[in-house]
mmCIF file of C-alpha atoms and ligand atoms in Angstrom:
data_model
loop_
_atom_site.group_PDB
_atom_site.id
_atom_site.type_symbol
_atom_site.label_atom_id
_atom_site.label_comp_id
_atom_site.label_asym_id
_atom_site.label_seq_id
_atom_site.Cartn_x
_atom_site.Cartn_y
_atom_site.Cartn_z
ATOM 1 C CA MET A 1 16.431 -33.849 16.750
ATOM 2 C CA ARG A 2 14.565 -31.802 14.117
ATOM 3 C CA HIS A 3 12.830 -28.788 15.695
ATOM 4 C CA ALA A 4 9.897 -26.860 14.203
ATOM 5 C CA TYR A 5 8.227 -23.629 15.306
ATOM 6 C CA ILE A 6 4.828 -23.197 13.673
ATOM 7 C CA THR A 7 2.489 -20.249 14.130
ATOM 8 C CA GLY A 8 -1.256 -20.877 13.980
ATOM 9 C CA THR A 9 -1.486 -24.539 15.005
ATOM 10 C CA GLY A 10 -5.062 -24.128 16.292
ATOM 11 C CA SER A 11 -6.690 -25.084 12.964
ATOM 12 C CA GLY A 12 -6.276 -25.473 9.222
ATOM 13 C CA ILE A 13 -2.930 -25.652 7.448
ATOM 14 C CA GLY A 14 -0.784 -24.892 10.518
ATOM 15 C CA ARG A 15 -2.359 -27.686 12.514
ATOM 16 C CA ALA A 16 -1.961 -30.142 9.615
ATOM 17 C CA VAL A 17 1.727 -29.216 9.197
ATOM 18 C CA ALA A 18 2.265 -29.725 12.943
ATOM 19 C CA VAL A 19 0.591 -33.162 12.802
ATOM 20 C CA ARG A 20 2.609 -34.174 9.733
ATOM 21 C CA LEU A 21 5.959 -33.159 11.274
ATOM 22 C CA LEU A 22 5.092 -34.919 14.544
ATOM 23 C CA GLU A 23 4.359 -38.083 12.519
ATOM 24 C CA GLU A 24 7.775 -37.701 10.895
ATOM 25 C CA GLY A 25 9.460 -37.561 14.326
ATOM 26 C CA TRP A 26 10.041 -33.798 14.699
ATOM 27 C CA LYS A 27 9.723 -31.850 17.946
ATOM 28 C CA VAL A 28 7.128 -29.132 17.332
ATOM 29 C CA THR A 29 6.388 -25.905 19.183
ATOM 30 C CA GLY A 30 3.107 -24.303 18.146
ATOM 31 C CA LEU A 31 2.089 -20.712 18.764
ATOM 32 C CA SER A 32 -1.562 -19.669 18.582
ATOM 33 C CA ARG A 33 -4.494 -18.624 20.736
ATOM 34 C CA SER A 34 -6.226 -22.013 20.787
ATOM 35 C CA ALA A 35 -4.628 -25.376 21.547
ATOM 36 C CA GLY A 36 -2.771 -27.438 18.957
ATOM 37 C CA PRO A 37 -2.512 -31.223 18.556
ATOM 38 C CA VAL A 38 -1.919 -33.413 21.593
ATOM 39 C CA HIS A 39 1.405 -35.254 21.310
ATOM 40 C CA GLU A 40 4.389 -35.953 23.578
ATOM 41 C CA ARG A 41 6.729 -34.032 21.236
ATOM 42 C CA TYR A 42 4.353 -31.063 20.871
ATOM 43 C CA THR A 43 4.673 -27.951 23.050
ATOM 44 C CA HIS A 44 2.034 -25.240 22.855
ATOM 45 C CA ILE A 45 2.564 -21.549 23.518
ATOM 46 C CA THR A 46 -0.709 -19.672 23.911
ATOM 47 C CA ILE A 47 -0.192 -16.256 22.366
ATOM 48 C CA ASP A 48 -2.098 -13.605 20.449
ATOM 49 C CA LEU A 49 0.231 -13.082 17.493
ATOM 50 C CA SER A 50 -1.442 -9.791 16.605
ATOM 51 C CA ASP A 51 -0.066 -8.437 19.899
ATOM 52 C CA GLU A 52 3.237 -6.868 18.849
ATOM 53 C CA ALA A 53 4.572 -6.603 22.410
ATOM 54 C CA ALA A 54 3.890 -10.295 23.115
ATOM 55 C CA VAL A 55 5.630 -11.269 19.876
ATOM 56 C CA MET A 56 8.657 -9.117 20.718
ATOM 57 C CA HIS A 57 8.932 -10.873 24.093
ATOM 58 C CA PHE A 58 8.994 -14.322 22.496
ATOM 59 C CA VAL A 59 12.460 -15.905 22.767
ATOM 60 C CA PHE A 60 13.694 -18.776 20.590
ATOM 61 C CA PRO A 61 15.543 -20.976 23.102
ATOM 62 C CA PRO A 62 18.968 -22.604 22.603
ATOM 63 C CA LEU A 63 18.613 -25.984 20.825
ATOM 64 C CA PRO A 64 21.924 -27.801 21.373
ATOM 65 C CA ASP A 65 20.552 -31.138 20.079
ATOM 66 C CA ALA A 66 19.181 -29.676 16.835
ATOM 67 C CA THR A 67 19.979 -31.340 13.510
ATOM 68 C CA ARG A 68 17.508 -29.088 11.599
ATOM 69 C CA ILE A 69 15.483 -26.062 12.734
ATOM 70 C CA VAL A 70 12.511 -24.538 10.930
ATOM 71 C CA LEU A 71 10.057 -21.698 11.423
ATOM 72 C CA VAL A 72 6.685 -21.849 9.660
ATOM 73 C CA ASN A 73 5.013 -18.431 9.638
ATOM 74 C CA ASN A 74 1.500 -19.700 8.984
ATOM 75 C CA ALA A 75 -0.892 -17.756 11.262
ATOM 76 C CA GLY A 76 -2.937 -15.308 9.262
ATOM 77 C CA MET A 77 -6.372 -13.728 8.946
ATOM 78 C CA LEU A 78 -8.516 -12.435 6.120
ATOM 79 C CA GLY A 79 -10.586 -10.282 8.439
ATOM 80 C CA HIS A 80 -13.686 -8.338 7.504
ATOM 81 C CA ILE A 81 -14.334 -8.836 3.778
ATOM 82 C CA ALA A 82 -15.435 -5.538 2.238
ATOM 83 C CA HIS A 83 -14.508 -3.023 -0.416
ATOM 84 C CA THR A 84 -12.048 -0.501 0.984
ATOM 85 C CA ALA A 85 -14.465 2.321 1.840
ATOM 86 C CA GLN A 86 -16.523 -0.105 3.963
ATOM 87 C CA ALA A 87 -13.588 -1.977 5.511
ATOM 88 C CA ASP A 88 -13.245 -2.266 9.296
ATOM 89 C CA ALA A 89 -10.215 -0.093 10.113
ATOM 90 C CA ALA A 90 -9.404 -1.769 13.430
ATOM 91 C CA GLN A 91 -9.428 -5.211 11.777
ATOM 92 C CA GLN A 92 -7.181 -3.953 8.981
ATOM 93 C CA ALA A 93 -4.630 -2.807 11.567
ATOM 94 C CA THR A 94 -4.829 -6.155 13.410
ATOM 95 C CA LEU A 95 -4.453 -7.997 10.094
ATOM 96 C CA PHE A 96 -1.236 -6.168 9.253
ATOM 97 C CA ARG A 97 0.219 -6.930 12.689
ATOM 98 C CA LEU A 98 -0.669 -10.636 12.383
ATOM 99 C CA ASN A 99 0.084 -11.185 8.672
ATOM 100 C CA VAL A 100 3.136 -8.929 8.254
ATOM 101 C CA THR A 101 4.660 -7.540 11.460
ATOM 102 C CA THR A 102 4.705 -10.875 13.295
ATOM 103 C CA PRO A 103 6.403 -12.969 10.578
ATOM 104 C CA VAL A 104 8.928 -10.179 10.000
ATOM 105 C CA LEU A 105 9.738 -9.969 13.746
ATOM 106 C CA LEU A 106 9.852 -13.747 14.210
ATOM 107 C CA THR A 107 12.107 -14.164 11.171
ATOM 108 C CA GLY A 108 14.604 -11.669 12.616
ATOM 109 C CA ALA A 109 14.500 -13.295 16.063
ATOM 110 C CA PHE A 110 14.889 -16.795 14.540
ATOM 111 C CA LEU A 111 17.953 -15.729 12.523
ATOM 112 C CA ARG A 112 19.572 -14.033 15.532
ATOM 113 C CA ALA A 113 18.985 -17.130 17.673
ATOM 114 C CA TYR A 114 20.179 -19.834 15.287
ATOM 115 C CA GLN A 115 22.130 -18.497 12.298
ATOM 116 C CA ALA A 116 25.498 -19.271 13.911
ATOM 117 C CA MET A 117 24.524 -22.946 14.271
ATOM 118 C CA PRO A 118 25.840 -25.023 11.347
ATOM 119 C CA VAL A 119 22.615 -27.024 10.907
ATOM 120 C CA PRO A 120 20.079 -26.718 8.060
ATOM 121 C CA GLN A 121 17.444 -24.080 8.754
ATOM 122 C CA VAL A 122 14.299 -23.150 6.836
ATOM 123 C CA ILE A 123 11.856 -20.291 7.260
ATOM 124 C CA LEU A 124 8.613 -21.044 5.426
ATOM 125 C CA ASN A 125 6.110 -18.234 5.044
ATOM 126 C CA VAL A 126 2.571 -19.242 4.142
ATOM 127 C CA SER A 127 1.880 -16.867 1.322
ATOM 128 C CA SER A 128 -1.108 -16.528 -1.026
ATOM 129 C CA GLY A 129 -2.023 -16.031 -4.652
ATOM 130 C CA ALA A 130 -3.861 -12.990 -3.273
ATOM 131 C CA GLY A 131 -0.460 -11.350 -2.841
ATOM 132 C CA LYS A 132 0.073 -11.540 -6.610
ATOM 133 C CA ASN A 133 -3.376 -10.772 -8.040
ATOM 134 C CA PRO A 134 -5.908 -8.192 -6.790
ATOM 135 C CA VAL A 135 -9.088 -9.591 -5.216
ATOM 136 C CA ASP A 136 -11.947 -7.173 -4.495
ATOM 137 C CA GLY A 137 -12.955 -7.056 -0.826
ATOM 138 C CA TRP A 138 -9.585 -8.446 0.298
ATOM 139 C CA GLY A 139 -7.511 -5.243 0.060
ATOM 140 C CA ALA A 140 -5.562 -5.424 3.313
ATOM 141 C CA TYR A 141 -5.112 -9.201 2.984
ATOM 142 C CA CYS A 142 -3.745 -8.955 -0.589
ATOM 143 C CA ALA A 143 -1.378 -6.160 0.477
ATOM 144 C CA SER A 144 -0.204 -8.123 3.531
ATOM 145 C CA LYS A 145 0.669 -11.218 1.479
ATOM 146 C CA ALA A 146 2.477 -9.095 -1.144
ATOM 147 C CA ALA A 147 4.506 -7.615 1.738
ATOM 148 C CA LEU A 148 5.309 -11.090 3.047
ATOM 149 C CA ASP A 149 6.515 -12.166 -0.410
ATOM 150 C CA MET A 150 8.798 -9.141 -0.688
ATOM 151 C CA HIS A 151 10.231 -9.599 2.817
ATOM 152 C CA THR A 152 10.963 -13.213 1.862
ATOM 153 C CA ARG A 153 12.820 -12.074 -1.254
ATOM 154 C CA VAL A 154 14.862 -9.537 0.719
ATOM 155 C CA VAL A 155 15.898 -12.078 3.373
ATOM 156 C CA ASP A 156 16.714 -14.604 0.624
ATOM 157 C CA THR A 157 18.960 -11.976 -1.022
ATOM 158 C CA GLU A 158 20.676 -11.219 2.299
ATOM 159 C CA LEU A 159 21.288 -14.906 3.051
ATOM 160 C CA ARG A 160 22.804 -15.457 -0.406
ATOM 161 C CA MET A 161 24.977 -12.292 -0.071
ATOM 162 C CA SER A 162 26.354 -13.410 3.277
ATOM 163 C CA GLY A 163 27.012 -16.986 2.110
ATOM 164 C CA LYS A 164 24.653 -18.546 4.673
ATOM 165 C CA ALA A 165 23.815 -21.491 2.442
ATOM 166 C CA HIS A 166 22.584 -23.550 5.405
ATOM 167 C CA ILE A 167 19.605 -21.195 5.847
ATOM 168 C CA ARG A 168 16.794 -20.902 3.282
ATOM 169 C CA ILE A 169 13.622 -18.839 3.281
ATOM 170 C CA PHE A 170 10.523 -19.398 1.147
ATOM 171 C CA ALA A 171 7.072 -17.918 0.658
ATOM 172 C CA VAL A 172 4.812 -20.670 -0.663
ATOM 173 C CA ALA A 173 1.189 -20.040 -1.656
ATOM 174 C CA PRO A 174 -0.885 -23.102 -0.726
ATOM 175 C CA GLY A 175 -3.749 -22.796 -3.242
ATOM 176 C CA VAL A 176 -7.393 -23.009 -2.160
ATOM 177 C CA VAL A 177 -7.418 -25.184 0.967
ATOM 178 C CA ASP A 178 -10.478 -26.416 2.880
ATOM 179 C CA THR A 179 -10.008 -24.580 6.219
ATOM 180 C CA PRO A 180 -12.046 -22.233 8.450
ATOM 181 C CA MET A 181 -10.641 -19.333 6.384
ATOM 182 C CA GLN A 182 -12.439 -20.642 3.283
ATOM 183 C CA ALA A 183 -15.665 -21.081 5.292
ATOM 184 C CA HIS A 184 -15.323 -17.423 6.306
ATOM 185 C CA ILE A 185 -14.944 -16.395 2.624
ATOM 186 C CA ARG A 186 -18.109 -18.305 1.639
ATOM 187 C CA GLN A 187 -20.113 -16.332 4.212
ATOM 188 C CA SER A 188 -19.510 -13.022 2.421
ATOM 189 C CA SER A 189 -22.049 -11.370 0.101
ATOM 190 C CA PRO A 190 -21.458 -10.578 -3.608
ATOM 191 C CA GLU A 191 -21.361 -6.876 -2.628
ATOM 192 C CA GLN A 192 -18.476 -7.581 -0.250
ATOM 193 C CA PHE A 193 -16.685 -9.996 -2.609
ATOM 194 C CA SER A 194 -17.806 -10.373 -6.231
ATOM 195 C CA ARG A 195 -16.440 -13.949 -6.681
ATOM 196 C CA VAL A 196 -18.151 -15.491 -3.639
ATOM 197 C CA GLU A 197 -20.395 -17.766 -5.795
ATOM 198 C CA GLU A 198 -17.316 -19.166 -7.574
ATOM 199 C CA PHE A 199 -15.763 -20.022 -4.183
ATOM 200 C CA LYS A 200 -19.042 -21.632 -3.029
ATOM 201 C CA ASN A 201 -19.106 -23.728 -6.231
ATOM 202 C CA TRP A 202 -15.526 -24.919 -5.702
ATOM 203 C CA HIS A 203 -16.525 -26.072 -2.220
ATOM 204 C CA HIS A 204 -19.723 -27.692 -3.526
ATOM 205 C CA GLU A 205 -17.765 -29.527 -6.242
ATOM 206 C CA GLY A 206 -15.267 -30.768 -3.635
ATOM 207 C CA ILE A 207 -12.218 -29.404 -5.460
ATOM 208 C CA LEU A 208 -10.627 -27.652 -2.482
ATOM 209 C CA LEU A 209 -7.283 -29.060 -1.376
ATOM 210 C CA SER A 210 -7.111 -30.741 1.999
ATOM 211 C CA PRO A 211 -4.875 -29.288 4.742
ATOM 212 C CA GLU A 212 -3.187 -32.717 4.901
ATOM 213 C CA GLU A 213 -2.059 -32.726 1.250
ATOM 214 C CA THR A 214 -0.862 -29.147 1.658
ATOM 215 C CA ALA A 215 1.087 -30.215 4.757
ATOM 216 C CA LEU A 216 2.794 -32.963 2.712
ATOM 217 C CA LYS A 217 4.076 -30.363 0.248
ATOM 218 C CA TYR A 218 5.231 -28.019 3.011
ATOM 219 C CA SER A 219 6.995 -30.947 4.698
ATOM 220 C CA LEU A 220 8.929 -31.527 1.461
ATOM 221 C CA VAL A 221 10.133 -27.902 1.478
ATOM 222 C CA LEU A 222 11.148 -28.136 5.152
ATOM 223 C CA ASN A 223 12.999 -31.456 4.731
ATOM 224 C CA HIS A 224 14.456 -30.816 1.255
ATOM 225 C CA PRO A 225 14.931 -27.067 0.681
ATOM 226 C CA GLU A 226 17.715 -27.903 -1.794
ATOM 227 C CA LEU A 227 15.021 -28.983 -4.285
ATOM 228 C CA PHE A 228 13.755 -25.411 -4.545
ATOM 229 C CA GLU A 229 15.718 -22.610 -6.203
ATOM 230 C CA GLN A 230 13.259 -19.689 -6.067
ATOM 231 C CA PRO A 231 12.200 -18.115 -2.741
ATOM 232 C CA VAL A 232 8.601 -17.362 -3.820
ATOM 233 C CA PHE A 233 6.447 -19.980 -5.507
ATOM 234 C CA ALA A 234 3.117 -21.832 -5.358
ATOM 235 C CA ALA A 235 2.553 -25.261 -3.824
ATOM 236 C CA LYS A 236 0.839 -26.351 -7.071
ATOM 237 C CA GLU A 237 4.308 -26.232 -8.709
ATOM 238 C CA ILE A 238 5.305 -29.166 -6.476
ATOM 239 C CA GLN A 239 4.365 -32.361 -8.281
ATOM 240 C CA THR A 240 2.669 -35.160 -6.345
ATOM 241 C CA ASP A 241 5.252 -37.726 -7.524
ATOM 242 C CA GLN A 242 7.998 -35.394 -6.221
ATOM 243 C CA VAL A 243 6.257 -35.372 -2.832
ATOM 244 C CA HIS A 244 6.169 -39.168 -2.708
ATOM 245 C CA ARG A 245 9.722 -39.614 -4.046
ATOM 246 C CA PHE A 246 11.371 -37.325 -1.493
ATOM 247 C CA ASN A 247 9.068 -37.055 1.473
ATOM 248 C CA THR A 248 10.455 -38.175 4.792
ATOM 249 C CA PRO A 249 8.933 -41.473 5.852
ATOM 250 C CA ILE A 250 6.637 -41.438 8.842
ATOM 251 C CA HIS A 251 8.486 -42.767 11.907
ATOM 252 C CA GLN A 252 5.588 -43.603 14.143
HETATM 253 N N1 NAP B 1 -7.134 -21.737 3.178
HETATM 254 C C1 NAP B 1 -6.732 -21.188 2.043
HETATM 255 O O1 NAP B 1 -7.339 -21.403 0.982
HETATM 256 C C2 NAP B 1 -5.517 -20.300 2.036
HETATM 257 C C3 NAP B 1 -5.095 -19.795 0.786
HETATM 258 C C4 NAP B 1 -3.961 -18.989 0.754
HETATM 259 C C5 NAP B 1 -3.297 -18.711 1.923
HETATM 260 N N2 NAP B 1 -3.741 -19.189 3.136
HETATM 261 C C6 NAP B 1 -2.980 -18.852 4.334
HETATM 262 O O2 NAP B 1 -2.807 -20.013 5.123
HETATM 263 C C7 NAP B 1 -2.570 -19.616 6.483
HETATM 264 C C8 NAP B 1 -3.399 -20.491 7.414
HETATM 265 O O3 NAP B 1 -4.755 -20.243 7.165
HETATM 266 P P1 NAP B 1 -5.861 -21.399 7.139
HETATM 267 O O4 NAP B 1 -6.438 -21.420 5.800
HETATM 268 O O5 NAP B 1 -5.300 -22.621 7.712
HETATM 269 O O6 NAP B 1 -6.988 -20.740 8.053
HETATM 270 P P2 NAP B 1 -7.405 -20.925 9.587
HETATM 271 O O7 NAP B 1 -7.841 -22.312 9.813
HETATM 272 O O8 NAP B 1 -8.309 -19.802 9.853
HETATM 273 O O9 NAP B 1 -6.038 -20.771 10.357
HETATM 274 C C9 NAP B 1 -5.547 -19.569 10.820
HETATM 275 C C10 NAP B 1 -4.551 -19.899 11.901
HETATM 276 O O10 NAP B 1 -4.000 -18.662 12.357
HETATM 277 C C11 NAP B 1 -4.137 -18.603 13.766
HETATM 278 N N3 NAP B 1 -4.406 -17.232 14.199
HETATM 279 C C12 NAP B 1 -5.338 -16.392 13.726
HETATM 280 N N4 NAP B 1 -5.318 -15.251 14.422
HETATM 281 C C13 NAP B 1 -4.338 -15.395 15.353
HETATM 282 C C14 NAP B 1 -3.854 -14.575 16.384
HETATM 283 N N5 NAP B 1 -4.332 -13.340 16.604
HETATM 284 N N6 NAP B 1 -2.852 -15.050 17.166
HETATM 285 C C15 NAP B 1 -2.373 -16.293 16.981
HETATM 286 N N7 NAP B 1 -2.762 -17.113 16.010
HETATM 287 C C16 NAP B 1 -3.765 -16.662 15.215
HETATM 288 C C17 NAP B 1 -5.315 -19.481 14.110
HETATM 289 O O11 NAP B 1 -5.178 -20.006 15.418
HETATM 290 P P3 NAP B 1 -6.011 -19.435 16.697
HETATM 291 O O12 NAP B 1 -7.327 -18.965 16.185
HETATM 292 O O13 NAP B 1 -6.045 -20.586 17.620
HETATM 293 O O14 NAP B 1 -5.169 -18.328 17.261
HETATM 294 C C18 NAP B 1 -5.197 -20.589 13.087
HETATM 295 O O15 NAP B 1 -4.376 -21.622 13.550
HETATM 296 C C19 NAP B 1 -2.891 -18.138 6.563
HETATM 297 O O16 NAP B 1 -1.703 -17.392 6.581
HETATM 298 C C20 NAP B 1 -3.651 -17.875 5.279
HETATM 299 O O17 NAP B 1 -3.514 -16.557 4.847
HETATM 300 C C21 NAP B 1 -4.843 -19.980 3.203
#
């Protein structure tokens, strides 16, 4: 059985990845505050992932029937959009716990639980272009995604040094995806975020990616990590024909 742990299955990309993997026949455990998809192979754990103590208490259980195990660190927040002097300090602290501390802690716990098992394992961090390029009004968010990228690169280096070729880690930026996070961005003012009109136009023109097509690309990484050499990249680098050539057929 292929097992997936996905954070943030309540909406958006995380929910779409959960649905896609369930369609492919995986067993999925979702972690978020609101409920995930309803399916016989889906288990939901209700948890506030910005609560460090709750995250530290989470235990990855033994999976004796596993043929592949993956962790998708997807849950994230953009928080209060504002230039730094006006930013909400409490939300910035919560954002760092959710976007950085939690994936770092879960990655360590996942490796401790499963690294001795000789089955393919993938940790997929949902990164962002905002971790590579500065965006005004998104200071804490940009910094959190840059931190996630660097942690990914460090773990990738460690796995290669220790010869654990059966475990791969990636940070993959999805692009601009039509989710509640994008709706939140469009509600900001030009004073909070200078490019808000551009984001509204993209939405108006219907050029945002769907969570479902993003999930297809993430599924390819989870099923075929051997196709990807670099630990940090963007989903737009995955060609659509590559997705269709390699993607696992839907079982049910
Ligand atoms: N959409 C884009 O254009 C875009 C671009 C680049 C990167 N991303 C990244 O993609 C990831 C998913 O975002 P999305 O676009 O799909 O937005 P979304 O629909 O707002 O999803 C955020 C997910 O995170 C979960 N979450 C938020 N706060 C949480 C908390 N305290 N505890 C547990 N779970 C929490 C939410 O579930 P609950 O509310 O149920 O807890 C939800 O499932 C994020 O890491 C985001 O940074 C998105």
